[in-house]
Short mmCIF file of C-alpha atoms in Angstrom, two decimals:
data_model
loop_
_atom_site.label_atom_id
_atom_site.label_comp_id
_atom_site.label_asym_id
_atom_site.label_seq_id
_atom_site.Cartn_x
_atom_site.Cartn_y
_atom_site.Cartn_z
CA MET A 1 30.51 -8.43 -21.34
CA LYS A 2 29.14 -9.90 -25.04
CA LYS A 3 27.40 -12.63 -22.92
CA ILE A 4 25.67 -10.19 -20.89
CA TYR A 5 24.24 -8.57 -23.63
CA ALA A 6 23.42 -11.33 -25.34
CA LEU A 7 21.76 -12.80 -22.19
CA LEU A 8 19.63 -9.10 -22.21
CA ALA A 9 19.00 -9.75 -26.00
CA VAL A 10 17.37 -12.86 -25.28
CA ILE A 11 15.21 -12.09 -22.09
CA PHE A 12 13.88 -8.83 -24.05
CA ILE A 13 12.89 -11.07 -27.16
CA THR A 14 11.35 -13.61 -24.53
CA TYR A 15 9.61 -10.50 -22.67
CA SER A 16 8.01 -9.57 -25.74
CA ALA A 17 6.67 -12.77 -27.06
CA PHE A 18 5.19 -13.36 -23.63
CA CYS A 19 3.48 -9.73 -23.15
CA GLN A 20 2.38 -10.49 -27.18
CA ASP A 21 1.04 -13.62 -26.20
CA SER A 22 -1.20 -11.96 -23.46
CA ILE A 23 -2.95 -8.87 -25.39
CA SER A 24 -6.60 -8.96 -23.87
CA VAL A 25 -9.18 -7.41 -26.62
CA LYS A 26 -12.62 -6.11 -25.20
CA ILE A 27 -15.38 -4.98 -27.64
CA ARG A 28 -17.23 -2.42 -25.21
CA ASP A 29 -19.42 -1.32 -27.35
CA VAL A 30 -21.56 -2.12 -30.95
CA ASP A 31 -23.16 0.98 -32.38
CA ILE A 32 -25.21 0.22 -35.25
CA SER A 33 -27.60 3.41 -35.06
CA LYS A 34 -26.28 4.16 -38.68
CA PHE A 35 -26.78 0.33 -39.98
CA GLN A 36 -25.43 -0.43 -42.46
CA LYS A 37 -22.35 1.49 -41.11
CA LEU A 38 -21.83 0.17 -37.97
CA LYS A 39 -18.85 1.44 -35.36
CA LEU A 40 -17.25 -0.54 -32.56
CA TYR A 41 -15.41 0.61 -28.97
CA VAL A 42 -12.38 -1.32 -28.72
CA SER A 43 -10.21 -2.03 -25.99
CA ILE A 44 -6.27 -3.31 -26.34
CA THR A 45 -4.32 -3.78 -23.78
CA ASP A 46 -1.33 -5.90 -22.66
CA ILE A 47 -0.66 -7.94 -19.61
CA ASN A 48 -0.19 -4.75 -17.40
CA GLY A 49 -3.19 -3.07 -18.75
CA LYS A 50 -1.46 -0.56 -20.45
CA ALA A 51 -3.12 0.44 -23.90
CA ILE A 52 -1.77 -0.82 -27.02
CA SER A 53 -1.69 2.41 -29.58
CA ASN A 54 0.61 1.20 -32.69
CA LEU A 55 -1.84 -0.92 -34.60
CA ASP A 56 -3.50 0.52 -37.51
CA SER A 57 -6.19 -0.33 -40.11
CA SER A 58 -3.69 -3.03 -41.66
CA ASN A 59 -3.66 -4.74 -38.51
CA PHE A 60 -8.05 -5.00 -38.59
CA SER A 61 -10.37 -7.17 -40.49
CA ILE A 62 -13.92 -7.79 -39.99
CA THR A 63 -15.85 -11.19 -41.30
CA GLU A 64 -19.48 -11.78 -41.03
CA ALA A 65 -20.20 -15.34 -41.52
CA GLU A 66 -24.01 -14.42 -42.38
CA THR A 67 -22.78 -12.47 -45.68
CA GLY A 68 -19.40 -14.00 -46.15
CA LYS A 69 -18.00 -11.08 -46.80
CA THR A 70 -14.33 -9.55 -45.04
CA SER A 71 -14.23 -5.79 -44.47
CA ASN A 72 -11.22 -3.70 -43.81
CA PRO A 73 -12.58 -1.21 -41.37
CA SER A 74 -11.24 2.36 -41.07
CA ILE A 75 -9.52 3.10 -37.26
CA GLN A 76 -8.71 5.85 -35.22
CA ASN A 77 -8.06 6.51 -31.35
CA PHE A 78 -10.84 7.70 -29.14
CA PHE A 79 -8.78 11.03 -28.20
CA ASN A 80 -8.48 11.55 -31.80
CA SER A 81 -12.44 11.21 -32.54
CA PRO A 82 -15.02 13.88 -32.36
CA GLU A 83 -16.46 12.16 -29.53
CA PRO A 84 -16.41 13.55 -25.66
CA MET A 85 -16.06 11.57 -22.84
CA ALA A 86 -17.63 12.18 -19.31
CA ILE A 87 -15.44 10.98 -16.30
CA LEU A 88 -16.69 10.86 -12.65
CA ILE A 89 -14.14 10.43 -10.55
CA ALA A 90 -15.48 8.99 -7.02
CA ILE A 91 -13.25 8.97 -3.61
CA ASP A 92 -13.49 7.26 -0.22
CA ALA A 93 -13.50 10.39 1.66
CA SER A 94 -13.47 8.82 5.13
CA HIS A 95 -10.66 9.53 7.42
CA SER A 96 -8.56 6.35 6.11
CA MET A 97 -7.77 8.64 3.15
CA ASP A 98 -6.28 11.44 5.43
CA GLY A 99 -2.91 13.30 4.54
CA ASP A 100 -1.01 11.17 1.60
CA PRO A 101 -3.66 9.45 0.19
CA LEU A 102 -5.89 12.17 -0.30
CA ASN A 103 -2.85 14.56 -1.56
CA ASN A 104 -1.95 12.36 -4.41
CA VAL A 105 -5.67 12.18 -5.57
CA LYS A 106 -5.48 15.78 -6.13
CA ALA A 107 -2.33 15.53 -7.88
CA GLY A 108 -3.32 12.64 -10.31
CA LEU A 109 -6.68 14.80 -11.33
CA LEU A 110 -5.05 18.44 -11.40
CA LYS A 111 -2.45 16.14 -14.08
CA THR A 112 -5.10 14.48 -16.00
CA LEU A 113 -7.00 17.61 -16.05
CA THR A 114 -4.54 19.29 -18.07
CA GLU A 115 -4.48 16.92 -20.99
CA PHE A 116 -8.43 16.88 -21.24
CA ARG A 117 -10.00 18.05 -24.73
CA LYS A 118 -12.00 20.94 -24.66
CA ASP A 119 -15.38 18.77 -24.97
CA ASP A 120 -14.41 16.81 -22.31
CA LYS A 121 -16.03 16.44 -19.21
CA MET A 122 -15.07 15.86 -15.36
CA GLY A 123 -17.93 15.34 -12.30
CA ILE A 124 -16.22 14.78 -8.90
CA ALA A 125 -17.95 13.00 -5.72
CA TYR A 126 -16.53 11.74 -2.44
CA PHE A 127 -18.52 8.94 -0.48
CA HIS A 128 -18.08 8.27 3.39
CA ASP A 129 -21.26 7.91 5.43
CA ASP A 130 -23.04 9.87 2.79
CA PHE A 131 -22.36 10.64 -1.26
CA VAL A 132 -21.82 14.15 -2.14
CA LYS A 133 -21.53 15.51 -5.40
CA GLN A 134 -18.62 17.95 -4.99
CA ALA A 135 -18.69 19.19 -8.86
CA SER A 136 -20.94 18.59 -11.64
CA PHE A 137 -19.89 17.51 -15.24
CA ASP A 138 -17.88 20.59 -16.34
CA THR A 139 -15.50 21.53 -19.08
CA ASP A 140 -14.59 24.97 -17.47
CA ARG A 141 -11.08 24.01 -15.89
CA ASP A 142 -10.82 26.82 -13.62
CA VAL A 143 -14.09 25.33 -11.63
CA LEU A 144 -12.60 21.71 -11.65
CA LYS A 145 -9.23 22.79 -10.24
CA ASN A 146 -11.48 24.93 -7.67
CA ASN A 147 -12.96 21.76 -6.49
CA ILE A 148 -10.21 19.23 -6.76
CA ASP A 149 -8.65 21.60 -4.03
CA ALA A 150 -11.79 21.79 -1.81
CA LEU A 151 -11.74 18.21 -1.31
CA HIS A 152 -11.21 17.19 2.16
CA THR A 153 -12.16 13.83 4.30
CA ALA A 154 -15.28 13.45 6.67
CA GLY A 155 -17.40 10.95 8.02
CA SER A 156 -17.40 8.36 10.35
CA SER A 157 -17.52 5.09 8.25
CA THR A 158 -17.32 4.06 4.58
CA GLU A 159 -20.17 3.16 2.42
CA LEU A 160 -18.52 2.24 -0.94
CA PHE A 161 -21.14 -0.08 -2.58
CA LYS A 162 -23.34 2.86 -2.15
CA GLY A 163 -21.09 5.46 -3.38
CA THR A 164 -20.62 3.60 -6.32
CA ILE A 165 -24.35 2.82 -7.03
CA GLU A 166 -25.02 6.28 -6.49
CA SER A 167 -21.92 7.55 -9.09
CA ILE A 168 -23.62 4.89 -11.76
CA LYS A 169 -26.90 6.67 -11.66
CA TRP A 170 -25.47 10.11 -11.93
CA LEU A 171 -23.74 9.24 -15.03
CA LYS A 172 -26.60 7.36 -16.43
CA SER A 173 -28.70 10.36 -15.72
CA LEU A 174 -26.26 12.40 -18.36
CA PRO A 175 -28.08 12.82 -21.68
CA GLU A 176 -24.51 13.39 -23.37
CA PRO A 177 -21.85 12.31 -23.95
CA LYS A 178 -21.98 8.69 -24.78
CA ARG A 179 -18.63 7.72 -23.55
CA LYS A 180 -18.97 7.62 -19.61
CA ILE A 181 -16.48 6.25 -17.29
CA LEU A 182 -16.04 5.93 -13.71
CA ILE A 183 -13.20 5.86 -11.63
CA VAL A 184 -13.41 4.58 -7.83
CA ILE A 185 -10.67 5.42 -5.46
CA SER A 186 -10.97 3.83 -2.22
CA ASP A 187 -9.52 0.90 0.37
CA GLY A 188 -12.10 -1.36 -0.76
CA GLU A 189 -13.97 -1.71 3.09
CA ASP A 190 -17.80 -0.75 3.16
CA ASN A 191 -19.68 -0.14 6.63
CA GLY A 192 -23.16 0.29 5.30
CA SER A 193 -26.34 -1.78 5.23
CA GLN A 194 -28.35 -0.11 2.02
CA TYR A 195 -26.27 -2.06 -0.58
CA ILE A 196 -23.83 -5.23 -0.93
CA LEU A 197 -21.61 -6.23 -3.52
CA GLU A 198 -24.15 -7.77 -6.04
CA ASP A 199 -26.38 -5.19 -5.76
CA VAL A 200 -23.36 -2.93 -7.10
CA ILE A 201 -22.04 -5.55 -9.65
CA ASN A 202 -25.84 -5.94 -11.51
CA GLU A 203 -25.76 -1.82 -11.38
CA ILE A 204 -22.70 -1.82 -13.22
CA LYS A 205 -23.56 -4.61 -15.78
CA ASN A 206 -26.78 -2.90 -17.14
CA SER A 207 -25.18 0.38 -17.44
CA GLY A 208 -22.82 0.21 -20.27
CA ILE A 209 -20.51 2.39 -18.41
CA SER A 210 -16.35 1.46 -17.83
CA VAL A 211 -15.55 1.70 -14.50
CA PHE A 212 -12.04 1.28 -13.23
CA THR A 213 -10.87 1.02 -9.48
CA ILE A 214 -7.69 2.11 -7.54
CA GLY A 215 -6.90 0.12 -4.66
CA SER A 216 -5.25 1.93 -1.75
CA THR A 217 -5.06 0.76 1.79
CA GLU A 218 -2.33 0.98 4.45
CA LYS A 219 -4.56 -1.02 6.89
CA ASP A 220 -6.63 -4.71 5.83
CA ARG A 221 -5.69 -5.66 2.09
CA GLY A 222 -8.65 -7.93 2.15
CA PHE A 223 -11.02 -5.46 1.67
CA LEU A 224 -9.14 -4.82 -1.83
CA ALA A 225 -11.02 -7.39 -3.04
CA ASN A 226 -14.22 -5.64 -3.50
CA MET A 227 -12.20 -3.23 -5.71
CA ASP A 228 -11.45 -5.97 -7.99
CA LYS A 229 -15.00 -7.15 -8.34
CA ILE A 230 -16.41 -4.03 -8.89
CA ALA A 231 -14.00 -3.21 -12.00
CA HIS A 232 -14.53 -6.82 -13.43
CA ALA A 233 -18.15 -6.28 -13.41
CA SER A 234 -17.73 -3.67 -16.39
CA VAL A 235 -17.02 -5.36 -19.89
CA ASP A 236 -13.41 -3.13 -20.08
CA GLY A 237 -12.89 -2.52 -16.62
CA LYS A 238 -9.94 -3.26 -14.55
CA TYR A 239 -8.41 -2.82 -10.91
CA TYR A 240 -5.47 -1.19 -10.35
CA LYS A 241 -3.75 -2.21 -7.24
CA ILE A 242 -0.83 0.58 -5.82
CA THR A 243 1.72 0.00 -3.33
CA GLY A 244 1.83 3.38 -1.96
CA PRO A 245 -0.08 6.44 -1.84
CA GLN A 246 2.43 8.28 -4.07
CA ASP A 247 1.38 5.70 -7.02
CA ILE A 248 -2.66 7.33 -6.88
CA LYS A 249 -1.04 10.62 -8.67
CA LEU A 250 0.54 8.33 -11.78
CA MET A 251 -2.33 5.93 -11.88
CA ILE A 252 -5.27 8.41 -12.25
CA PRO A 253 -3.13 9.79 -15.53
CA ALA A 254 -2.45 5.98 -16.71
CA ILE A 255 -6.53 5.35 -16.57
CA TYR A 256 -6.74 8.06 -18.77
CA GLU A 257 -3.72 7.57 -21.56
CA ARG A 258 -5.72 3.96 -21.35
CA ILE A 259 -9.32 5.64 -22.01
CA LYS A 260 -8.48 7.56 -24.78
CA GLU A 261 -6.04 5.23 -26.69
CA GLU A 262 -9.00 3.03 -27.06
CA TYR A 263 -9.80 2.04 -30.97
CA VAL A 264 -13.09 3.29 -32.77
CA ILE A 265 -13.75 1.35 -35.86
CA ASN A 266 -15.61 1.96 -38.38
CA TYR A 267 -16.83 -0.46 -41.22
CA PHE A 268 -19.93 -1.41 -43.45
CA SER A 269 -21.98 -4.43 -42.83
CA TYR A 270 -24.03 -6.22 -46.03
CA ALA A 271 -26.28 -7.84 -43.56
CA ALA A 272 -30.12 -7.59 -44.53
CA VAL A 273 -32.40 -5.67 -42.06
CA ASN A 274 -33.95 -7.69 -38.74
CA LEU A 275 -30.94 -10.48 -38.60
CA PRO A 276 -29.12 -11.33 -36.15
CA VAL A 277 -25.62 -11.20 -37.24
CA ASN A 278 -22.36 -12.46 -35.88
CA PRO A 279 -19.00 -11.09 -37.10
CA THR A 280 -15.83 -11.79 -35.94
CA LEU A 281 -13.03 -9.08 -35.56
CA ASP A 282 -9.14 -10.33 -36.40
CA ILE A 283 -6.20 -8.63 -35.03
CA LYS A 284 -3.33 -9.07 -36.40
CA THR A 285 -0.25 -8.51 -33.92
CA GLY A 286 3.19 -9.85 -35.08
CA ASN A 287 2.77 -13.34 -36.41
CA LYS A 288 -0.24 -13.89 -34.67
CA ILE A 289 -4.05 -13.23 -35.06
CA ILE A 290 -6.17 -12.78 -32.10
CA SER A 291 -10.35 -13.60 -33.02
CA VAL A 292 -12.93 -12.19 -31.13
CA PRO A 293 -16.34 -12.86 -31.72
CA PHE A 294 -18.92 -10.44 -31.56
CA LYS A 295 -22.76 -10.28 -32.35
CA TYR A 296 -25.64 -7.90 -32.71
CA THR A 297 -29.16 -7.75 -34.50
CA SER A 298 -29.93 -5.29 -37.37
CA PRO A 299 -32.55 -2.94 -37.31
CA ALA A 300 -35.72 -2.65 -39.03
CA ALA A 301 -34.22 0.06 -41.63
CA ILE A 302 -31.02 0.82 -43.26
CA VAL A 303 -29.83 4.39 -42.63
CA GLU A 304 -26.46 4.44 -44.17
CA PHE A 305 -26.45 2.09 -47.09
CA ALA A 306 -22.90 0.17 -47.87
CA PRO A 307 -20.85 0.85 -50.48
CA THR A 308 -21.32 -1.82 -53.72
CA ILE A 309 -18.94 -4.27 -54.27
CA SER A 310 -17.42 -4.55 -57.93
CA PHE A 311 -18.11 -7.75 -59.73
CA TRP A 312 -14.74 -9.13 -59.12
CA LYS A 313 -15.13 -8.89 -55.72
CA SER A 314 -18.68 -9.63 -55.31
CA LYS A 315 -19.89 -13.04 -53.92
CA GLU A 316 -21.47 -14.22 -57.36
CA PHE A 317 -17.82 -14.19 -58.92
CA LEU A 318 -16.66 -16.09 -55.45
CA TYR A 319 -19.34 -18.46 -55.64
CA GLY A 320 -18.68 -18.73 -59.63
CA SER A 321 -14.90 -19.53 -59.05
CA ILE A 322 -15.55 -21.44 -56.24
CA GLY A 323 -18.34 -23.99 -58.71
CA ALA A 324 -15.99 -23.73 -61.52
CA GLY A 325 -13.22 -25.29 -59.43
CA ALA A 326 -15.56 -27.78 -57.74
CA VAL A 327 -16.81 -29.19 -61.03
CA ILE A 328 -12.92 -29.47 -62.19
CA ILE A 329 -12.09 -31.19 -59.01
CA VAL A 330 -15.39 -33.53 -59.16
CA LEU A 331 -14.17 -34.60 -62.94
CA ALA A 332 -10.75 -35.51 -61.32
CA VAL A 333 -11.55 -37.62 -58.80
CA PHE A 334 -14.05 -39.12 -61.44
CA MET A 335 -10.71 -40.23 -63.39
CA PHE A 336 -9.22 -41.27 -60.23
CA ILE A 337 -12.57 -43.60 -58.79
CA ASN A 338 -12.95 -44.92 -62.24
CA MET A 339 -8.96 -45.80 -62.72
CA SER A 340 -8.69 -47.59 -59.24
CA LYS A 341 -12.37 -48.91 -59.12
CA LYS A 342 -11.06 -52.86 -60.31
CA LYS A 343 -8.05 -52.39 -57.70
CA LYS A 344 -10.63 -51.46 -54.97
CA PHE A 345 -12.83 -54.14 -55.94
CA ARG A 346 -10.44 -56.67 -55.55
CA LEU A 347 -9.32 -55.43 -52.08
CA GLU A 348 -12.49 -55.56 -51.18
CA LYS A 349 -12.98 -58.92 -51.78
CA GLU A 350 -10.02 -59.89 -50.13
CA GLU A 351 -11.05 -58.04 -47.13
CA GLU A 352 -13.81 -59.94 -47.23
CA ARG A 353 -12.60 -63.78 -47.52
CA ARG A 354 -10.06 -62.91 -44.75
CA LEU A 355 -13.11 -61.37 -42.25
CA ARG A 356 -14.80 -64.76 -43.09
CA GLU A 357 -11.39 -66.89 -42.40
CA GLU A 358 -11.37 -65.06 -39.05
CA GLU A 359 -15.17 -65.46 -38.07
CA ALA A 360 -14.75 -69.29 -38.66
CA GLN A 361 -11.63 -69.77 -36.79
CA LEU A 362 -13.13 -67.76 -34.34
CA ASN A 363 -16.19 -69.90 -34.16
CA ARG A 364 -14.00 -73.46 -34.25
CA GLU A 365 -12.13 -71.96 -31.18
CA LYS A 366 -15.26 -71.23 -29.44
CA PHE A 367 -16.51 -74.50 -30.61
CA ASP A 368 -13.48 -76.46 -29.16
CA LYS A 369 -13.82 -74.73 -26.14
CA PHE A 370 -17.57 -75.80 -25.24
CA LYS A 371 -16.82 -79.12 -26.30
CA ASN A 372 -13.82 -79.74 -24.58
CA GLU A 373 -15.61 -78.51 -21.45
CA TYR A 374 -18.85 -80.71 -21.82
CA ASP A 375 -16.76 -84.11 -22.32
CA GLY A 376 -14.88 -82.89 -19.17
CA LEU A 377 -17.88 -82.35 -17.44
CA LEU A 378 -19.55 -85.60 -18.34
CA ASP A 379 -16.36 -87.42 -17.67
CA ARG A 380 -16.33 -85.94 -13.76
CA LEU A 381 -19.80 -86.48 -13.38
CA GLU A 382 -20.01 -90.34 -14.85
CA SER A 383 -17.30 -91.23 -11.59
CA GLN A 384 -19.97 -89.05 -8.65
CA MET A 385 -22.51 -91.00 -7.05
CA THR A 386 -24.79 -87.76 -7.29
CA ILE A 387 -25.50 -85.07 -9.48
CA SER A 388 -25.91 -80.95 -8.48
CA GLN A 389 -28.58 -79.42 -10.22
CA ALA A 390 -26.08 -76.48 -10.83
CA ASP A 391 -24.05 -78.80 -13.13
CA LYS A 392 -27.18 -80.07 -14.66
CA ASP A 393 -28.01 -76.36 -15.95
CA ARG A 394 -24.44 -76.20 -16.72
CA ILE A 395 -24.70 -79.53 -19.14
CA ALA A 396 -27.88 -77.45 -20.97
CA ALA A 397 -26.07 -74.20 -21.32
CA LEU A 398 -23.18 -75.89 -22.78
CA GLU A 399 -25.48 -78.14 -25.20
CA GLY A 400 -26.81 -74.60 -26.04
CA GLN A 401 -23.80 -73.06 -26.80
CA LEU A 402 -22.55 -76.25 -28.92
CA GLU A 403 -25.64 -75.89 -31.10
CA THR A 404 -25.53 -72.07 -32.18
CA THR A 405 -21.48 -72.42 -32.91
CA GLY A 406 -21.88 -75.55 -34.50
CA LYS A 407 -24.62 -74.56 -37.16
CA THR A 408 -22.17 -71.39 -37.36
CA LEU A 409 -19.60 -73.39 -38.41
CA PHE A 410 -20.53 -76.67 -40.05
CA GLY A 411 -24.38 -75.77 -40.84
CA GLU A 412 -26.80 -78.40 -40.89
CA ALA A 413 -23.48 -80.98 -40.62
CA ALA A 414 -22.96 -79.82 -37.29
CA PRO A 415 -21.37 -82.38 -34.92
CA LYS A 416 -24.35 -84.24 -32.88
CA ILE A 417 -24.02 -84.52 -29.01
CA ASP A 418 -23.76 -88.33 -27.31
CA ILE A 419 -26.99 -87.77 -25.79
CA LYS A 420 -27.55 -91.31 -24.91
CA ARG A 421 -24.20 -91.31 -22.32
CA ARG A 422 -25.71 -87.84 -21.10
CA THR A 423 -29.18 -89.06 -20.22
CA MET A 424 -27.06 -92.38 -18.45
CA ILE A 425 -25.35 -89.74 -16.81
CA LEU A 426 -28.09 -87.89 -15.47
CA GLU A 427 -30.23 -90.31 -14.59
CA LYS A 428 -28.28 -91.25 -11.25
CA GLY A 429 -30.55 -88.56 -9.94
CA SER A 430 -29.59 -86.03 -7.31
CA TYR A 431 -28.66 -86.22 -4.08
CA THR A 432 -27.96 -89.27 -1.97
CA PRO A 433 -27.91 -88.81 1.60
CA VAL A 434 -24.72 -90.61 3.57
CA ASN A 435 -25.88 -93.22 5.69
CA GLU A 436 -26.08 -91.32 9.14
CA GLY A 437 -25.59 -94.36 10.95
CA VAL A 438 -22.01 -94.57 9.10
CA LEU A 439 -21.16 -90.97 8.30
CA SER A 440 -22.78 -87.70 8.98
CA PRO A 441 -20.17 -85.31 7.63
CA THR A 442 -21.44 -81.62 8.84
CA LEU A 443 -20.02 -77.54 8.28
CA LEU A 444 -20.36 -75.93 11.77
CA VAL A 445 -20.48 -71.68 10.97
CA LYS A 446 -17.89 -70.28 13.24
CA THR A 447 -18.01 -66.35 12.54
CA GLY A 448 -20.97 -63.96 11.02
CA ALA A 449 -24.31 -63.63 11.31
CA LEU A 450 -25.15 -67.28 10.98
CA SER A 451 -22.58 -68.33 13.65
CA GLY A 452 -23.58 -71.60 15.48
CA LYS A 453 -25.76 -73.12 12.31
CA ARG A 454 -24.92 -76.30 10.92
CA PHE A 455 -25.38 -77.89 7.70
CA LYS A 456 -25.32 -81.50 6.66
CA ILE A 457 -23.14 -82.62 3.35
CA SER A 458 -24.50 -84.79 1.02
CA ALA A 459 -22.61 -87.59 -0.63
CA GLY A 460 -22.85 -86.20 -3.67
CA THR A 461 -21.79 -82.45 -4.29
CA THR A 462 -22.90 -79.60 -1.88
CA THR A 463 -22.62 -76.14 -3.46
CA ILE A 464 -22.00 -72.90 -1.21
CA GLY A 465 -22.44 -69.39 -2.14
CA ARG A 466 -24.41 -66.40 -1.59
CA GLN A 467 -27.69 -67.39 -3.76
CA SER A 468 -29.10 -70.44 -5.08
CA THR A 469 -26.94 -72.88 -3.63
CA ASP A 470 -27.27 -75.60 -1.55
CA ILE A 471 -25.58 -73.91 1.67
CA ILE A 472 -26.72 -70.64 1.59
CA ILE A 473 -24.73 -67.85 3.45
CA SER A 474 -25.93 -64.27 3.48
CA ASP A 475 -22.59 -62.37 3.57
CA THR A 476 -21.15 -59.74 0.52
CA THR A 477 -17.23 -61.25 1.05
CA VAL A 478 -19.27 -65.00 -0.29
CA SER A 479 -19.80 -65.23 -3.95
CA ARG A 480 -22.99 -66.12 -5.41
CA ASN A 481 -21.63 -69.54 -6.53
CA HIS A 482 -18.47 -69.39 -4.21
CA ALA A 483 -17.38 -73.31 -4.13
CA ARG A 484 -18.83 -76.82 -4.17
CA ILE A 485 -17.78 -80.00 -1.10
CA TYR A 486 -18.26 -83.17 -3.12
CA PHE A 487 -17.32 -86.76 -2.07
CA ASP A 488 -15.23 -88.90 -4.60
CA ASN A 489 -13.16 -92.27 -3.63
CA SER A 490 -14.55 -92.64 0.16
CA LYS A 491 -12.81 -88.71 0.78
CA PHE A 492 -14.42 -85.27 0.93
CA TYR A 493 -13.02 -82.26 -1.15
CA ILE A 494 -13.62 -78.54 -1.61
CA GLU A 495 -13.64 -77.12 -5.09
CA ASP A 496 -13.11 -73.10 -5.67
CA ASN A 497 -15.42 -71.79 -8.11
CA SER A 498 -13.71 -68.83 -9.65
CA SER A 499 -14.92 -66.93 -6.39
CA THR A 500 -13.77 -63.26 -5.78
CA ASN A 501 -12.63 -63.64 -2.14
CA GLY A 502 -11.07 -67.16 -2.77
CA THR A 503 -11.69 -70.17 -0.35
CA PHE A 504 -9.06 -71.13 2.09
CA VAL A 505 -8.45 -74.71 4.00
CA ASN A 506 -6.53 -73.98 7.33
CA ASN A 507 -5.58 -70.33 6.21
CA PHE A 508 -4.02 -71.75 2.82
CA ARG A 509 -5.50 -70.29 -0.28
CA VAL A 510 -6.79 -73.44 -2.51
CA SER A 511 -8.42 -74.15 -5.70
CA ALA A 512 -9.12 -77.36 -4.86
CA SER A 513 -7.99 -79.56 -1.73
CA GLU A 514 -9.33 -82.99 0.29
CA ILE A 515 -10.72 -81.60 3.67
CA LYS A 516 -10.88 -83.86 6.85
CA PRO A 517 -12.74 -83.34 10.20
CA GLY A 518 -11.28 -80.75 12.16
CA ASP A 519 -10.19 -78.52 9.05
CA ILE A 520 -11.12 -75.11 8.87
CA ILE A 521 -12.74 -73.77 5.78
CA LYS A 522 -12.88 -70.06 5.32
CA VAL A 523 -14.89 -68.43 2.36
CA GLY A 524 -14.67 -64.76 1.99
CA ASN A 525 -14.97 -63.60 5.85
CA VAL A 526 -16.70 -66.81 7.01
CA GLU A 527 -15.17 -69.68 8.68
CA LEU A 528 -16.84 -72.82 8.90
CA LEU A 529 -15.71 -76.28 10.65
CA PHE A 530 -15.75 -79.78 8.86
CA SER A 531 -16.53 -82.76 11.25
CA LYS A 532 -17.96 -85.70 10.68
CA ASN A 533 -20.67 -86.63 13.66
#
């Protein structure tokens, strides 16, 4: 039994924490008619839409960024304020509401009526294929009871959108009171053609009226999405989904309970006139603070002046204290900097030396890499009969890189390039054609767009690629400079040039390989037959 109690306690604490994290705060309106005295209308609900009513002035504070002042406002529930409200109940009176649904609507309205304050007003309207004002806004309870009892279903269709828009217009036409609420009860279906859902949403957004909806249906629940969207068009609206007609008589009083538990917050602003103001409402609940920003533009004149703040609470005292503290901090920082100056200078010099050494090492590695490649290339070309233009271009590029890195590394004492050797190698000239009477090697394209075309192979180096090569194969799988074929010691070889899709000889991927007549060479997706004709 103790374990069960402990488990229940853990569940209760976890649920309480979850609900506290799921608090919804909505500022419905900001009244600046008595500026600098402001009035906020704030709805605070839990995850189920139930009003949170156990907060007092100690839970609230308001800070205005423009003035730097924080106020602790006065708080009261709307029900305890002298401000009256006008509630309009708009009921779907099509035949789908016959029986229990309509009877439960009546029961809910009668229960809510018993809790009304004497100055609160209720209007009743119903809609089917027309919109009917059943009871004009009245405070006479007997008149309202009679009108509630007289509610009945009629019509052959439901015009939800028209009924909602006409209800909003009716509420807007009332000069008083300022607090106006619309409760719409329907299954969400609309058979009319005069308005669409977007028209309803725009009408609500421009009205300043709180809209609550109760979804009731025993048929297609897909239409209830309309009720949800209508409610959420209002700043503080909510859609209440019910599981059966009997829930309606409970839901109407629950909405009224939420409305009357709305907070009315009064505070003084110290902002100047004609100024955009961006305050933040902070609400402390448990160990959490919920911050809700809002904004308004102060009017051209002050109606009710904010009380004078004592010097010890003034901005001047605050800024003076901050200034004195800043001076002390600056002096402390200056002393610290003065003490650590030499150490910092030494560390900077050491770091500078380390960076120079790293740069020198990097340049040394680059120079050695270029030099090794350059010497290796000359060694290879020295044994060849001819030299391709690509090899000549690479020699020129390497010489430029050697000159740049050499000057950075050695200054004017950079090692000299063996120009004489390079010149002798390059003077061999370009391609020497093979004696066709003795040997005339070719590549025959077997696949691709050039299928059937034959290319001759020189006795020097023949490059293969997609662009700027001796043999150009316009195929996206072939790299720009894909491979080269060269003649050495009476044999032909193919060498891959770090291509993307590789070079294959008889279906084996190779980096370099001897090739013989009859071998199938594949570059990218293109197959070539090597032969000596």
